[in-house]
Amino acid sequence: MSPAVTITGLHKSYGDLEVLKGIDCEVEAGEVVCIIGPSGSGKSTLLRCVNLLEQPDQGSVVVEGVELTDPDVDLNAARRGVGMVFQQFNLFPHLTVLENLTIAQRKVLGRGKAEAEGVAKANLKRVGLAGREGSYPAKLSGGQQQRVAIARALSMEPGVMLFDEPTSALDPELVGDVLSVMRQLAQEGMTMLVVTHEMQFAREVADKVLFMDGGSVVEEGPPGQVIGNPQHERTKSFLARVLNPNHQD
Ligand SMILES: Nc1ncnc2c1ncn2[C@@H]1O[C@H](COP(=O)(O)OP(=O)(O)OP(=O)(O)O)[C@@H](O)[C@H]1O
Ligand SMILES: [Mg+2]
């Protein structure tokens, strides 16, 4: 079986700044791959290239057999297979939870109202928010809003879910609920590519960890290896900083 996601030789520059310097990465169906690395290393840009929010300069991205980087690809159709969850939730503030979950299903997938609402309610239940259909985002905690954003992405029934630091904007006490929803998705067999600073989550849930620095993958492997026993100096110093933020070099 071919991998769910294959990224090959991916390059991206903004003007003179080369942000991705040839990234290769494979994610098998049902795998969770966590991407860690310092600020500015290109993690978000990599995810944004996987759902073509950014156009790579070179290289290819294949998701479930469809080459997104093929100039003739139907971009909207291809993007539908990839769900994305951002740090800042990006819910529509003027729409209820139910409307947030049904709008793209109706406009993009052409689902009728009843079907879209049925899918939305099932996914709200999945993230522990059954009964919150009528709430507006502002009435929810950050953790609840992020779980709504996850339910919204799931309602499009993507084959792959991308998460870009989904818990970084949350108060510490709200992080656990979001991580447990993600853990449950992983257990259900969702293919996930997750940028995160939550090393405990990466250790427990990831099948594979990529450490990025300066636009390249410096080290990759099972979490016990990359986080538990890193080989490269850059990985070691990054982990020392993340795992012990008060440490002075
Ligand atoms: N649209 C853009 N135009 C110009 N430069 C950009 C753009 N997007 C990102 N960059 C630059 O590319 C580099 C990588 O950014 P990216 O957001 O991918 O890093 P990151 O690893 O996600 O960092 P963080 O951990 O802070 O989120 C940074 O130097 C950033 O300033
Ligand atoms: Mg980022």
PDB file of C-alpha atoms and ligand atoms in Angstrom:
ATOM      1  CA  MET A   1       0.000   0.000   0.000  1.00  0.00           C
ATOM      2  CA  SER A   2       1.308   3.473  -0.814  1.00  0.00           C
ATOM      3  CA  PRO A   3       1.744   5.997   2.013  1.00  0.00           C
ATOM      4  CA  ALA A   4      -1.085   8.416   2.851  1.00  0.00           C
ATOM      5  CA  VAL A   5       1.275  11.362   2.426  1.00  0.00           C
ATOM      6  CA  THR A   6       4.542  11.465   0.501  1.00  0.00           C
ATOM      7  CA  ILE A   7       6.559  14.666   0.515  1.00  0.00           C
ATOM      8  CA  THR A   8       9.589  14.615  -1.750  1.00  0.00           C
ATOM      9  CA  GLY A   9      12.322  17.219  -2.173  1.00  0.00           C
ATOM     10  CA  LEU A  10      10.140  20.077  -1.015  1.00  0.00           C
ATOM     11  CA  HIS A  11      11.640  23.555  -1.380  1.00  0.00           C
ATOM     12  CA  LYS A  12      10.067  26.888  -0.504  1.00  0.00           C
ATOM     13  CA  SER A  13      11.577  30.364  -0.405  1.00  0.00           C
ATOM     14  CA  TYR A  14      10.157  33.756   0.430  1.00  0.00           C
ATOM     15  CA  GLY A  15      12.317  36.140  -1.585  1.00  0.00           C
ATOM     16  CA  ASP A  16      15.909  35.430  -0.534  1.00  0.00           C
ATOM     17  CA  LEU A  17      14.865  33.447   2.508  1.00  0.00           C
ATOM     18  CA  GLU A  18      14.969  29.707   1.877  1.00  0.00           C
ATOM     19  CA  VAL A  19      12.471  28.345   4.385  1.00  0.00           C
ATOM     20  CA  LEU A  20      12.293  24.704   3.266  1.00  0.00           C
ATOM     21  CA  LYS A  21      15.521  23.240   1.918  1.00  0.00           C
ATOM     22  CA  GLY A  22      14.429  19.915   0.508  1.00  0.00           C
ATOM     23  CA  ILE A  23      12.079  18.082   2.862  1.00  0.00           C
ATOM     24  CA  ASP A  24      11.299  14.395   2.463  1.00  0.00           C
ATOM     25  CA  CYS A  25       8.654  12.774   4.612  1.00  0.00           C
ATOM     26  CA  GLU A  26       6.322   9.817   4.403  1.00  0.00           C
ATOM     27  CA  VAL A  27       3.244   9.247   6.518  1.00  0.00           C
ATOM     28  CA  GLU A  28       1.639   5.819   6.317  1.00  0.00           C
ATOM     29  CA  ALA A  29      -2.134   5.492   6.577  1.00  0.00           C
ATOM     30  CA  GLY A  30      -3.111   5.538  10.241  1.00  0.00           C
ATOM     31  CA  GLU A  31       0.232   6.912  11.377  1.00  0.00           C
ATOM     32  CA  VAL A  32       0.811   9.948  13.575  1.00  0.00           C
ATOM     33  CA  VAL A  33       3.882  11.973  12.668  1.00  0.00           C
ATOM     34  CA  CYS A  34       4.876  14.791  15.025  1.00  0.00           C
ATOM     35  CA  ILE A  35       7.060  17.655  13.825  1.00  0.00           C
ATOM     36  CA  ILE A  36       9.107  19.460  16.431  1.00  0.00           C
ATOM     37  CA  GLY A  37      11.684  22.214  16.121  1.00  0.00           C
ATOM     38  CA  PRO A  38      12.533  25.804  17.009  1.00  0.00           C
ATOM     39  CA  SER A  39      10.566  28.866  15.936  1.00  0.00           C
ATOM     40  CA  GLY A  40      11.234  29.769  12.323  1.00  0.00           C
ATOM     41  CA  SER A  41      12.454  26.311  11.328  1.00  0.00           C
ATOM     42  CA  GLY A  42       9.717  25.984   8.693  1.00  0.00           C
ATOM     43  CA  LYS A  43       7.196  23.703  10.448  1.00  0.00           C
ATOM     44  CA  SER A  44       4.100  25.739   9.589  1.00  0.00           C
ATOM     45  CA  THR A  45       5.322  26.347   6.063  1.00  0.00           C
ATOM     46  CA  LEU A  46       5.701  22.598   5.605  1.00  0.00           C
ATOM     47  CA  LEU A  47       2.114  21.939   6.759  1.00  0.00           C
ATOM     48  CA  ARG A  48       0.850  24.790   4.596  1.00  0.00           C
ATOM     49  CA  CYS A  49       2.512  23.187   1.585  1.00  0.00           C
ATOM     50  CA  VAL A  50       0.757  19.890   2.342  1.00  0.00           C
ATOM     51  CA  ASN A  51      -2.671  21.453   1.866  1.00  0.00           C
ATOM     52  CA  LEU A  52      -1.445  23.982  -0.676  1.00  0.00           C
ATOM     53  CA  LEU A  53      -2.130  27.078   1.345  1.00  0.00           C
ATOM     54  CA  GLU A  54       1.403  27.691   0.053  1.00  0.00           C
ATOM     55  CA  GLN A  55       2.701  26.736  -3.364  1.00  0.00           C
ATOM     56  CA  PRO A  56       6.050  24.952  -3.061  1.00  0.00           C
ATOM     57  CA  ASP A  57       8.846  26.091  -5.413  1.00  0.00           C
ATOM     58  CA  GLN A  58      10.124  22.578  -6.028  1.00  0.00           C
ATOM     59  CA  GLY A  59       9.300  19.034  -5.035  1.00  0.00           C
ATOM     60  CA  SER A  60       6.085  17.101  -4.776  1.00  0.00           C
ATOM     61  CA  VAL A  61       3.321  16.398  -2.300  1.00  0.00           C
ATOM     62  CA  VAL A  62       1.148  13.331  -2.850  1.00  0.00           C
ATOM     63  CA  VAL A  63      -1.862  12.784  -0.594  1.00  0.00           C
ATOM     64  CA  GLU A  64      -3.735   9.501  -0.901  1.00  0.00           C
ATOM     65  CA  GLY A  65      -2.455   8.947  -4.418  1.00  0.00           C
ATOM     66  CA  VAL A  66      -3.260  12.467  -5.678  1.00  0.00           C
ATOM     67  CA  GLU A  67      -0.299  14.668  -6.530  1.00  0.00           C
ATOM     68  CA  LEU A  68      -1.277  18.070  -5.140  1.00  0.00           C
ATOM     69  CA  THR A  69       1.706  19.650  -6.849  1.00  0.00           C
ATOM     70  CA  ASP A  70       0.578  18.496 -10.303  1.00  0.00           C
ATOM     71  CA  PRO A  71      -0.278  21.730 -12.177  1.00  0.00           C
ATOM     72  CA  ASP A  72      -3.393  20.078 -13.616  1.00  0.00           C
ATOM     73  CA  VAL A  73      -4.791  18.889 -10.286  1.00  0.00           C
ATOM     74  CA  ASP A  74      -8.239  20.044  -9.187  1.00  0.00           C
ATOM     75  CA  LEU A  75      -7.005  22.034  -6.189  1.00  0.00           C
ATOM     76  CA  ASN A  76     -10.322  22.318  -4.428  1.00  0.00           C
ATOM     77  CA  ALA A  77     -10.992  18.606  -4.740  1.00  0.00           C
ATOM     78  CA  ALA A  78      -7.474  17.776  -3.577  1.00  0.00           C
ATOM     79  CA  ARG A  79      -7.653  20.089  -0.557  1.00  0.00           C
ATOM     80  CA  ARG A  80     -10.871  18.466   0.590  1.00  0.00           C
ATOM     81  CA  GLY A  81      -8.947  15.356   1.526  1.00  0.00           C
ATOM     82  CA  VAL A  82      -6.798  17.285   3.996  1.00  0.00           C
ATOM     83  CA  GLY A  83      -8.220  18.777   7.197  1.00  0.00           C
ATOM     84  CA  MET A  84      -6.329  21.506   9.016  1.00  0.00           C
ATOM     85  CA  VAL A  85      -6.467  22.715  12.603  1.00  0.00           C
ATOM     86  CA  PHE A  86      -4.663  25.956  13.453  1.00  0.00           C
ATOM     87  CA  GLN A  87      -3.296  27.416  16.643  1.00  0.00           C
ATOM     88  CA  GLN A  88      -5.903  30.199  16.566  1.00  0.00           C
ATOM     89  CA  PHE A  89      -9.009  27.999  15.909  1.00  0.00           C
ATOM     90  CA  ASN A  90     -10.218  30.282  13.069  1.00  0.00           C
ATOM     91  CA  LEU A  91     -13.925  29.781  13.809  1.00  0.00           C
ATOM     92  CA  PHE A  92     -16.450  32.221  12.351  1.00  0.00           C
ATOM     93  CA  PRO A  93     -17.423  34.375  15.358  1.00  0.00           C
ATOM     94  CA  HIS A  94     -20.819  35.371  13.937  1.00  0.00           C
ATOM     95  CA  LEU A  95     -21.940  31.766  13.369  1.00  0.00           C
ATOM     96  CA  THR A  96     -23.106  29.225  15.918  1.00  0.00           C
ATOM     97  CA  VAL A  97     -21.144  26.058  16.523  1.00  0.00           C
ATOM     98  CA  LEU A  98     -23.558  24.106  14.336  1.00  0.00           C
ATOM     99  CA  GLU A  99     -23.296  26.677  11.532  1.00  0.00           C
ATOM    100  CA  ASN A 100     -19.493  26.618  11.782  1.00  0.00           C
ATOM    101  CA  LEU A 101     -19.619  22.860  11.281  1.00  0.00           C
ATOM    102  CA  THR A 102     -22.117  22.801   8.432  1.00  0.00           C
ATOM    103  CA  ILE A 103     -21.146  25.756   6.225  1.00  0.00           C
ATOM    104  CA  ALA A 104     -18.273  24.093   4.357  1.00  0.00           C
ATOM    105  CA  GLN A 105     -20.082  20.756   4.196  1.00  0.00           C
ATOM    106  CA  ARG A 106     -22.946  22.511   2.428  1.00  0.00           C
ATOM    107  CA  LYS A 107     -20.942  24.884   0.220  1.00  0.00           C
ATOM    108  CA  VAL A 108     -18.007  22.651  -0.673  1.00  0.00           C
ATOM    109  CA  LEU A 109     -19.450  19.138  -0.451  1.00  0.00           C
ATOM    110  CA  GLY A 110     -22.982  20.125  -1.496  1.00  0.00           C
ATOM    111  CA  ARG A 111     -24.609  18.301   1.413  1.00  0.00           C
ATOM    112  CA  GLY A 112     -28.187  19.095   2.323  1.00  0.00           C
ATOM    113  CA  LYS A 113     -29.037  20.733   5.648  1.00  0.00           C
ATOM    114  CA  ALA A 114     -30.210  17.582   7.414  1.00  0.00           C
ATOM    115  CA  GLU A 115     -27.240  15.495   6.355  1.00  0.00           C
ATOM    116  CA  ALA A 116     -24.713  18.228   7.217  1.00  0.00           C
ATOM    117  CA  GLU A 117     -26.291  18.721  10.642  1.00  0.00           C
ATOM    118  CA  GLY A 118     -26.259  14.997  11.282  1.00  0.00           C
ATOM    119  CA  VAL A 119     -22.547  14.772  10.474  1.00  0.00           C
ATOM    120  CA  ALA A 120     -21.841  17.899  12.545  1.00  0.00           C
ATOM    121  CA  LYS A 121     -23.663  16.560  15.599  1.00  0.00           C
ATOM    122  CA  ALA A 122     -21.879  13.223  15.399  1.00  0.00           C
ATOM    123  CA  ASN A 123     -18.517  14.993  15.286  1.00  0.00           C
ATOM    124  CA  LEU A 124     -19.407  17.340  18.137  1.00  0.00           C
ATOM    125  CA  LYS A 125     -20.164  14.281  20.198  1.00  0.00           C
ATOM    126  CA  ARG A 126     -16.834  12.801  19.180  1.00  0.00           C
ATOM    127  CA  VAL A 127     -14.978  15.801  20.647  1.00  0.00           C
ATOM    128  CA  GLY A 128     -17.070  15.843  23.821  1.00  0.00           C
ATOM    129  CA  LEU A 129     -19.265  18.830  22.923  1.00  0.00           C
ATOM    130  CA  ALA A 130     -22.677  17.304  22.260  1.00  0.00           C
ATOM    131  CA  GLY A 131     -25.349  19.862  23.122  1.00  0.00           C
ATOM    132  CA  ARG A 132     -23.259  22.952  22.281  1.00  0.00           C
ATOM    133  CA  GLU A 133     -24.712  23.309  18.760  1.00  0.00           C
ATOM    134  CA  GLY A 134     -26.377  26.657  19.472  1.00  0.00           C
ATOM    135  CA  SER A 135     -23.436  28.337  21.239  1.00  0.00           C
ATOM    136  CA  TYR A 136     -21.396  31.117  19.664  1.00  0.00           C
ATOM    137  CA  PRO A 137     -17.604  30.656  19.741  1.00  0.00           C
ATOM    138  CA  ALA A 138     -17.106  33.578  22.139  1.00  0.00           C
ATOM    139  CA  LYS A 139     -19.185  31.748  24.764  1.00  0.00           C
ATOM    140  CA  LEU A 140     -16.809  28.790  24.734  1.00  0.00           C
ATOM    141  CA  SER A 141     -13.422  28.320  26.374  1.00  0.00           C
ATOM    142  CA  GLY A 142     -10.354  28.175  24.149  1.00  0.00           C
ATOM    143  CA  GLY A 143     -10.161  24.425  24.594  1.00  0.00           C
ATOM    144  CA  GLN A 144     -13.798  24.041  23.601  1.00  0.00           C
ATOM    145  CA  GLN A 145     -13.286  26.309  20.587  1.00  0.00           C
ATOM    146  CA  GLN A 146     -10.345  24.222  19.473  1.00  0.00           C
ATOM    147  CA  ARG A 147     -12.406  21.052  19.819  1.00  0.00           C
ATOM    148  CA  VAL A 148     -15.113  22.686  17.681  1.00  0.00           C
ATOM    149  CA  ALA A 149     -12.406  23.449  15.101  1.00  0.00           C
ATOM    150  CA  ILE A 150     -11.360  19.784  15.157  1.00  0.00           C
ATOM    151  CA  ALA A 151     -14.990  18.682  14.764  1.00  0.00           C
ATOM    152  CA  ARG A 152     -15.368  21.105  11.867  1.00  0.00           C
ATOM    153  CA  ALA A 153     -12.348  19.624  10.086  1.00  0.00           C
ATOM    154  CA  LEU A 154     -13.598  16.069  10.766  1.00  0.00           C
ATOM    155  CA  SER A 155     -17.012  16.921   9.328  1.00  0.00           C
ATOM    156  CA  MET A 156     -15.379  17.206   5.900  1.00  0.00           C
ATOM    157  CA  GLU A 157     -14.279  13.585   6.321  1.00  0.00           C
ATOM    158  CA  PRO A 158     -10.647  14.147   5.355  1.00  0.00           C
ATOM    159  CA  GLY A 159      -8.216  11.289   4.878  1.00  0.00           C
ATOM    160  CA  VAL A 160      -5.443  13.210   6.603  1.00  0.00           C
ATOM    161  CA  MET A 161      -5.532  15.762   9.426  1.00  0.00           C
ATOM    162  CA  LEU A 162      -2.889  18.462   9.874  1.00  0.00           C
ATOM    163  CA  PHE A 163      -2.499  20.177  13.238  1.00  0.00           C
ATOM    164  CA  ASP A 164      -0.335  23.284  13.638  1.00  0.00           C
ATOM    165  CA  GLU A 165       0.422  23.795  17.342  1.00  0.00           C
ATOM    166  CA  PRO A 166      -3.223  23.169  18.271  1.00  0.00           C
ATOM    167  CA  THR A 167      -2.671  23.715  21.996  1.00  0.00           C
ATOM    168  CA  SER A 168      -0.191  26.606  21.994  1.00  0.00           C
ATOM    169  CA  ALA A 169      -2.817  29.322  22.401  1.00  0.00           C
ATOM    170  CA  LEU A 170      -4.569  27.571  25.294  1.00  0.00           C
ATOM    171  CA  ASP A 171      -4.382  28.087  29.022  1.00  0.00           C
ATOM    172  CA  PRO A 172      -2.491  25.145  30.515  1.00  0.00           C
ATOM    173  CA  GLU A 173      -5.566  23.651  32.168  1.00  0.00           C
ATOM    174  CA  LEU A 174      -7.354  23.411  28.806  1.00  0.00           C
ATOM    175  CA  VAL A 175      -4.566  21.659  26.909  1.00  0.00           C
ATOM    176  CA  GLY A 176      -5.389  18.174  28.212  1.00  0.00           C
ATOM    177  CA  ASP A 177      -8.920  18.020  26.758  1.00  0.00           C
ATOM    178  CA  VAL A 178      -7.667  18.892  23.286  1.00  0.00           C
ATOM    179  CA  LEU A 179      -4.796  16.421  23.472  1.00  0.00           C
ATOM    180  CA  SER A 180      -7.127  13.673  24.610  1.00  0.00           C
ATOM    181  CA  VAL A 181      -9.385  14.274  21.598  1.00  0.00           C
ATOM    182  CA  MET A 182      -6.299  14.039  19.372  1.00  0.00           C
ATOM    183  CA  ARG A 183      -5.172  10.893  21.153  1.00  0.00           C
ATOM    184  CA  GLN A 184      -8.595   9.351  20.541  1.00  0.00           C
ATOM    185  CA  LEU A 185      -8.447  10.272  16.837  1.00  0.00           C
ATOM    186  CA  ALA A 186      -5.051   8.613  16.595  1.00  0.00           C
ATOM    187  CA  GLN A 187      -6.475   5.481  18.231  1.00  0.00           C
ATOM    188  CA  GLU A 188      -9.328   5.473  15.731  1.00  0.00           C
ATOM    189  CA  GLY A 189      -6.702   5.269  12.990  1.00  0.00           C
ATOM    190  CA  MET A 190      -6.711   8.842  11.673  1.00  0.00           C
ATOM    191  CA  THR A 191      -3.607   9.761   9.698  1.00  0.00           C
ATOM    192  CA  MET A 192      -2.166  12.834  11.401  1.00  0.00           C
ATOM    193  CA  LEU A 193       0.681  15.264  10.861  1.00  0.00           C
ATOM    194  CA  VAL A 194       1.082  17.310  14.037  1.00  0.00           C
ATOM    195  CA  VAL A 195       3.351  20.285  14.749  1.00  0.00           C
ATOM    196  CA  THR A 196       3.614  20.441  18.516  1.00  0.00           C
ATOM    197  CA  HIS A 197       5.702  21.480  21.496  1.00  0.00           C
ATOM    198  CA  GLU A 198       3.939  18.881  23.663  1.00  0.00           C
ATOM    199  CA  MET A 199       6.786  16.412  24.033  1.00  0.00           C
ATOM    200  CA  GLN A 200       4.818  14.076  26.287  1.00  0.00           C
ATOM    201  CA  PHE A 201       2.082  13.828  23.664  1.00  0.00           C
ATOM    202  CA  ALA A 202       4.641  13.215  20.924  1.00  0.00           C
ATOM    203  CA  ARG A 203       6.318  10.513  22.996  1.00  0.00           C
ATOM    204  CA  GLU A 204       3.055   8.718  23.703  1.00  0.00           C
ATOM    205  CA  VAL A 205       1.151   9.132  20.465  1.00  0.00           C
ATOM    206  CA  ALA A 206       3.604   9.629  17.588  1.00  0.00           C
ATOM    207  CA  ASP A 207       4.728   6.737  15.449  1.00  0.00           C
ATOM    208  CA  LYS A 208       7.484   8.963  14.131  1.00  0.00           C
ATOM    209  CA  VAL A 209       9.004  12.307  15.140  1.00  0.00           C
ATOM    210  CA  LEU A 210      10.723  14.762  12.800  1.00  0.00           C
ATOM    211  CA  PHE A 211      13.040  17.357  14.266  1.00  0.00           C
ATOM    212  CA  MET A 212      13.333  20.344  11.924  1.00  0.00           C
ATOM    213  CA  ASP A 213      15.872  23.118  12.141  1.00  0.00           C
ATOM    214  CA  GLY A 214      16.732  25.788   9.585  1.00  0.00           C
ATOM    215  CA  GLY A 215      14.412  24.387   6.912  1.00  0.00           C
ATOM    216  CA  SER A 216      15.721  20.823   7.010  1.00  0.00           C
ATOM    217  CA  VAL A 217      14.810  17.617   8.800  1.00  0.00           C
ATOM    218  CA  VAL A 218      17.815  17.122  11.081  1.00  0.00           C
ATOM    219  CA  GLU A 219      16.687  13.919  12.721  1.00  0.00           C
ATOM    220  CA  GLU A 220      13.748  11.554  12.424  1.00  0.00           C
ATOM    221  CA  GLY A 221      12.663   8.275  13.911  1.00  0.00           C
ATOM    222  CA  PRO A 222      10.496   6.767  16.629  1.00  0.00           C
ATOM    223  CA  PRO A 223       9.877   9.125  19.579  1.00  0.00           C
ATOM    224  CA  GLY A 224      11.929   7.001  21.946  1.00  0.00           C
ATOM    225  CA  GLN A 225      14.879   7.667  19.680  1.00  0.00           C
ATOM    226  CA  VAL A 226      14.459  11.314  18.597  1.00  0.00           C
ATOM    227  CA  ILE A 227      13.121  12.604  21.940  1.00  0.00           C
ATOM    228  CA  GLY A 228      14.456   9.886  24.209  1.00  0.00           C
ATOM    229  CA  ASN A 229      17.942   9.520  22.784  1.00  0.00           C
ATOM    230  CA  PRO A 230      18.688  12.302  20.274  1.00  0.00           C
ATOM    231  CA  GLN A 231      21.892  11.985  18.275  1.00  0.00           C
ATOM    232  CA  HIS A 232      22.368  15.476  16.900  1.00  0.00           C
ATOM    233  CA  GLU A 233      23.614  18.439  18.914  1.00  0.00           C
ATOM    234  CA  ARG A 234      20.829  20.662  17.555  1.00  0.00           C
ATOM    235  CA  THR A 235      18.159  18.178  18.625  1.00  0.00           C
ATOM    236  CA  LYS A 236      19.712  17.852  22.061  1.00  0.00           C
ATOM    237  CA  SER A 237      19.889  21.596  22.685  1.00  0.00           C
ATOM    238  CA  PHE A 238      16.333  22.150  21.386  1.00  0.00           C
ATOM    239  CA  LEU A 239      14.967  19.428  23.666  1.00  0.00           C
ATOM    240  CA  ALA A 240      16.915  20.759  26.636  1.00  0.00           C
ATOM    241  CA  ARG A 241      15.273  24.157  26.076  1.00  0.00           C
ATOM    242  CA  VAL A 242      11.755  22.765  25.585  1.00  0.00           C
ATOM    243  CA  LEU A 243      11.843  20.230  28.378  1.00  0.00           C
ATOM    244  CA  ASN A 244      13.523  22.595  30.838  1.00  0.00           C
ATOM    245  CA  PRO A 245      12.509  26.142  29.864  1.00  0.00           C
ATOM    246  CA  ASN A 246      14.116  27.757  32.902  1.00  0.00           C
ATOM    247  CA  HIS A 247      17.486  26.257  32.157  1.00  0.00           C
ATOM    248  CA  GLN A 248      20.161  28.863  31.360  1.00  0.00           C
ATOM    249  CA  ASP A 249      22.718  27.862  28.731  1.00  0.00           C
TER     250      ASP A 249
HETATM  251  N1  LIG B   1       4.341  34.481   4.023  1.00  0.00           N
HETATM  252  C1  LIG B   1       5.624  34.657   4.405  1.00  0.00           C
HETATM  253  N2  LIG B   1       6.396  35.625   3.857  1.00  0.00           N
HETATM  254  C2  LIG B   1       7.690  35.793   4.219  1.00  0.00           C
HETATM  255  N3  LIG B   1       8.315  35.032   5.137  1.00  0.00           N
HETATM  256  C3  LIG B   1       7.607  34.060   5.721  1.00  0.00           C
HETATM  257  C4  LIG B   1       6.241  33.811   5.394  1.00  0.00           C
HETATM  258  N4  LIG B   1       5.793  32.770   6.150  1.00  0.00           N
HETATM  259  C5  LIG B   1       6.841  32.399   6.901  1.00  0.00           C
HETATM  260  N5  LIG B   1       7.925  33.157   6.649  1.00  0.00           N
HETATM  261  C6  LIG B   1       9.256  32.991   7.269  1.00  0.00           C
HETATM  262  O1  LIG B   1       9.648  31.656   7.067  1.00  0.00           O
HETATM  263  C7  LIG B   1      10.354  31.149   8.194  1.00  0.00           C
HETATM  264  C8  LIG B   1       9.680  29.880   8.665  1.00  0.00           C
HETATM  265  O2  LIG B   1       8.396  30.186   9.146  1.00  0.00           O
HETATM  266  P1  LIG B   1       7.390  29.100   9.735  1.00  0.00           P
HETATM  267  O3  LIG B   1       6.190  29.846  10.132  1.00  0.00           O
HETATM  268  O4  LIG B   1       7.228  27.999   8.779  1.00  0.00           O
HETATM  269  O5  LIG B   1       8.214  28.608  10.988  1.00  0.00           O
HETATM  270  P2  LIG B   1       7.723  27.694  12.220  1.00  0.00           P
HETATM  271  O6  LIG B   1       8.716  26.607  12.358  1.00  0.00           O
HETATM  272  O7  LIG B   1       6.308  27.327  12.031  1.00  0.00           O
HETATM  273  O8  LIG B   1       7.886  28.694  13.458  1.00  0.00           O
HETATM  274  P3  LIG B   1       6.959  28.845  14.803  1.00  0.00           P
HETATM  275  O9  LIG B   1       7.406  27.753  15.738  1.00  0.00           O
HETATM  276  O10 LIG B   1       7.327  30.191  15.314  1.00  0.00           O
HETATM  277  O11 LIG B   1       5.533  28.722  14.399  1.00  0.00           O
HETATM  278  C9  LIG B   1      10.365  32.270   9.218  1.00  0.00           C
HETATM  279  O12 LIG B   1      11.607  32.928   9.136  1.00  0.00           O
HETATM  280  C10 LIG B   1       9.244  33.166   8.772  1.00  0.00           C
HETATM  281  O13 LIG B   1       9.495  34.492   9.125  1.00  0.00           O
HETATM  282 MG    MG B   2       4.562  27.719  13.066  1.00  0.00          MG
END
